[in-house]
CSV table of C-alpha atoms in Angstrom, one decimal:
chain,number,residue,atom,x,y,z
A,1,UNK,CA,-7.2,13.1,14.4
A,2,UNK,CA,-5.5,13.2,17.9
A,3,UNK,CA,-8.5,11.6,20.5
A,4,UNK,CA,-8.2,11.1,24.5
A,5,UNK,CA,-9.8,8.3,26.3
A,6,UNK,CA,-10.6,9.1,30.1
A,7,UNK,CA,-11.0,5.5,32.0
A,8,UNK,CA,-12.2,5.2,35.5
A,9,UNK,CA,-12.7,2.6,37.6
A,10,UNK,CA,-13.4,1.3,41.1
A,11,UNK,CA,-14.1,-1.9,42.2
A,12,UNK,CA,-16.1,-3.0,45.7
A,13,UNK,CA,-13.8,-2.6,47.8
A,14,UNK,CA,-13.2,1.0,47.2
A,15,UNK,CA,-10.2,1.0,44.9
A,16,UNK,CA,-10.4,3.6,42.4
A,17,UNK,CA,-8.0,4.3,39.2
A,18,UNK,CA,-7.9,6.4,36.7
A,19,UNK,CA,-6.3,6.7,33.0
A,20,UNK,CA,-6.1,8.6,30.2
A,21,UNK,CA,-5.4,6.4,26.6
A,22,UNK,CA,-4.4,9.2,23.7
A,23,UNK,CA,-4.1,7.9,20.2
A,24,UNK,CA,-4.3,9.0,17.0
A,25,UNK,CA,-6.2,7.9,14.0
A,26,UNK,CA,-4.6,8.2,10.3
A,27,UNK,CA,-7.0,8.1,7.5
A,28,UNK,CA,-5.3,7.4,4.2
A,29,UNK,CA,-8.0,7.8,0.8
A,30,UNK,CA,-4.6,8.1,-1.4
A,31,UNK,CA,-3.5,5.0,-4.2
A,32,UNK,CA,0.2,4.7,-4.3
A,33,UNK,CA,1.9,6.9,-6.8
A,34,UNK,CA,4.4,6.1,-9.2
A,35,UNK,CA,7.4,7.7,-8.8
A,36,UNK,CA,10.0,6.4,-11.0
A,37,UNK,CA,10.5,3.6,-14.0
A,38,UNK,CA,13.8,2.5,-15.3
A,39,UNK,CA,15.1,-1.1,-16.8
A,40,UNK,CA,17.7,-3.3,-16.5
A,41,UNK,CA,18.5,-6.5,-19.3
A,42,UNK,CA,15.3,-7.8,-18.9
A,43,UNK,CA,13.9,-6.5,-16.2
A,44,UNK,CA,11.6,-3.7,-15.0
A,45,UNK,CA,11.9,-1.8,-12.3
A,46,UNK,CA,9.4,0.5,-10.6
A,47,UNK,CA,9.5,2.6,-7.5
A,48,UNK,CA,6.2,3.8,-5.7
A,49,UNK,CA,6.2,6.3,-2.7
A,50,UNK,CA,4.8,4.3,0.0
A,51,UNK,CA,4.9,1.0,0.5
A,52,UNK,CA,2.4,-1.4,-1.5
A,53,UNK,CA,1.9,-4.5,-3.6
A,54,UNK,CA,1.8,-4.7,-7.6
A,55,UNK,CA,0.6,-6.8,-10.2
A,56,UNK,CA,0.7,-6.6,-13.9
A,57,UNK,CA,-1.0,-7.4,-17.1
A,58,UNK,CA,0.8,-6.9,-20.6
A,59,UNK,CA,-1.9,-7.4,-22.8
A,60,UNK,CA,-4.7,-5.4,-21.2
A,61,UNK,CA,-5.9,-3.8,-18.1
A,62,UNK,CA,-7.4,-6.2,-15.6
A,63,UNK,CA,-8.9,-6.0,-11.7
A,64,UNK,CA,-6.4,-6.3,-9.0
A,65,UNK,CA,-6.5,-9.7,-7.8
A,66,UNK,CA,-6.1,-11.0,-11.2
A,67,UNK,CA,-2.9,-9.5,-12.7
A,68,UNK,CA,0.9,-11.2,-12.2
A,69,UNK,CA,2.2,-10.0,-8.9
A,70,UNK,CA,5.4,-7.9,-9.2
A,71,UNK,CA,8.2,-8.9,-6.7
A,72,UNK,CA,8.2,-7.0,-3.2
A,73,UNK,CA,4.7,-7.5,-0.7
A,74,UNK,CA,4.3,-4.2,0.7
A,75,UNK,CA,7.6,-2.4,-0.1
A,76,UNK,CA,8.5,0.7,-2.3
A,77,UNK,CA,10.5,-1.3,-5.2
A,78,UNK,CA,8.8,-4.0,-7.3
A,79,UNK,CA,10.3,-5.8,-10.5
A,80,UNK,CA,8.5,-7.7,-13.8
A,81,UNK,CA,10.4,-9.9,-16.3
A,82,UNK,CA,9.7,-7.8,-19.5
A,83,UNK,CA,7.7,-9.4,-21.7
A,84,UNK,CA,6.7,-6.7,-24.2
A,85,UNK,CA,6.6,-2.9,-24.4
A,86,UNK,CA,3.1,-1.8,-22.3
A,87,UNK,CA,2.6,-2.7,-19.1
A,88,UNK,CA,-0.8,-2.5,-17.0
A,89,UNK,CA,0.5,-1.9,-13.8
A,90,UNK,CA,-2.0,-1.9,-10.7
A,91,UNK,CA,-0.5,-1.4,-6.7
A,92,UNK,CA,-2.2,-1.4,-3.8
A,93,UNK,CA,-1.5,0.3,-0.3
A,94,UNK,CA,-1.7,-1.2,3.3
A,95,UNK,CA,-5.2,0.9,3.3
A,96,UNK,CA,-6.6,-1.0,-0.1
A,97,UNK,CA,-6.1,2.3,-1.8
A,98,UNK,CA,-5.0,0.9,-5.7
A,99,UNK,CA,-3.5,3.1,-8.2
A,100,UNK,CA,-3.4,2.2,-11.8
A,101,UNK,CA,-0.5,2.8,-14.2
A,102,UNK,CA,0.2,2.1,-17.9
A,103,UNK,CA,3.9,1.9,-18.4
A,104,UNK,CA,5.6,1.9,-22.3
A,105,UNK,CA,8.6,0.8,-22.7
């Protein structure tokens, strides 16, 4: 939401000033959503729709802290050497908001 801060102040002499601070405040409860998977020779590629930071497990879902981190701290585009044909993929926003994605290749 949009708030308004209204400051006064005077000091002992008798100086007075006054100011307004307006800011907003942005709530975000949403994980990171997948938007698109492709490969290259030995590589996957993924593509979120906000920045975030990924990890990876190809044997089996994990926590986030614990996976293999994908390339690219808080960015859009994240890479994985591919070492088999699921991928546990878990990203996390600049909020802490984590989505969780299986990917078969």
């Amino acid at each position: 939401g949009e708030y308004d801060i209204y400051i006064n102040c005077a000091d002992i002499a008798g100086n007075k000033a006054n100011e307004t601070a307006e800011f907003s405040i942005i709530v975000d409860t949403y994980p990171p959503q997948l938007l698109q998977v492709y490969t290259s020779p030995g590589i996957l590629h993924i593509e979120m729709d906000e920045a975030s930071t990924c990890e990876y497990d190809v044997s089996s879902s994990f926590l986030y802290g614990s996976g293999i981190q994908m390339t690219g701290v808080m960015t859009t585009g994240h890479t994985a050497s591919i070492e088999g044909d699921t991928f546990h993929i878990m990203c996390s926003d600049s909020f802490g908001n984590i989505g969780s994605y299986e990917v078969y290749l």
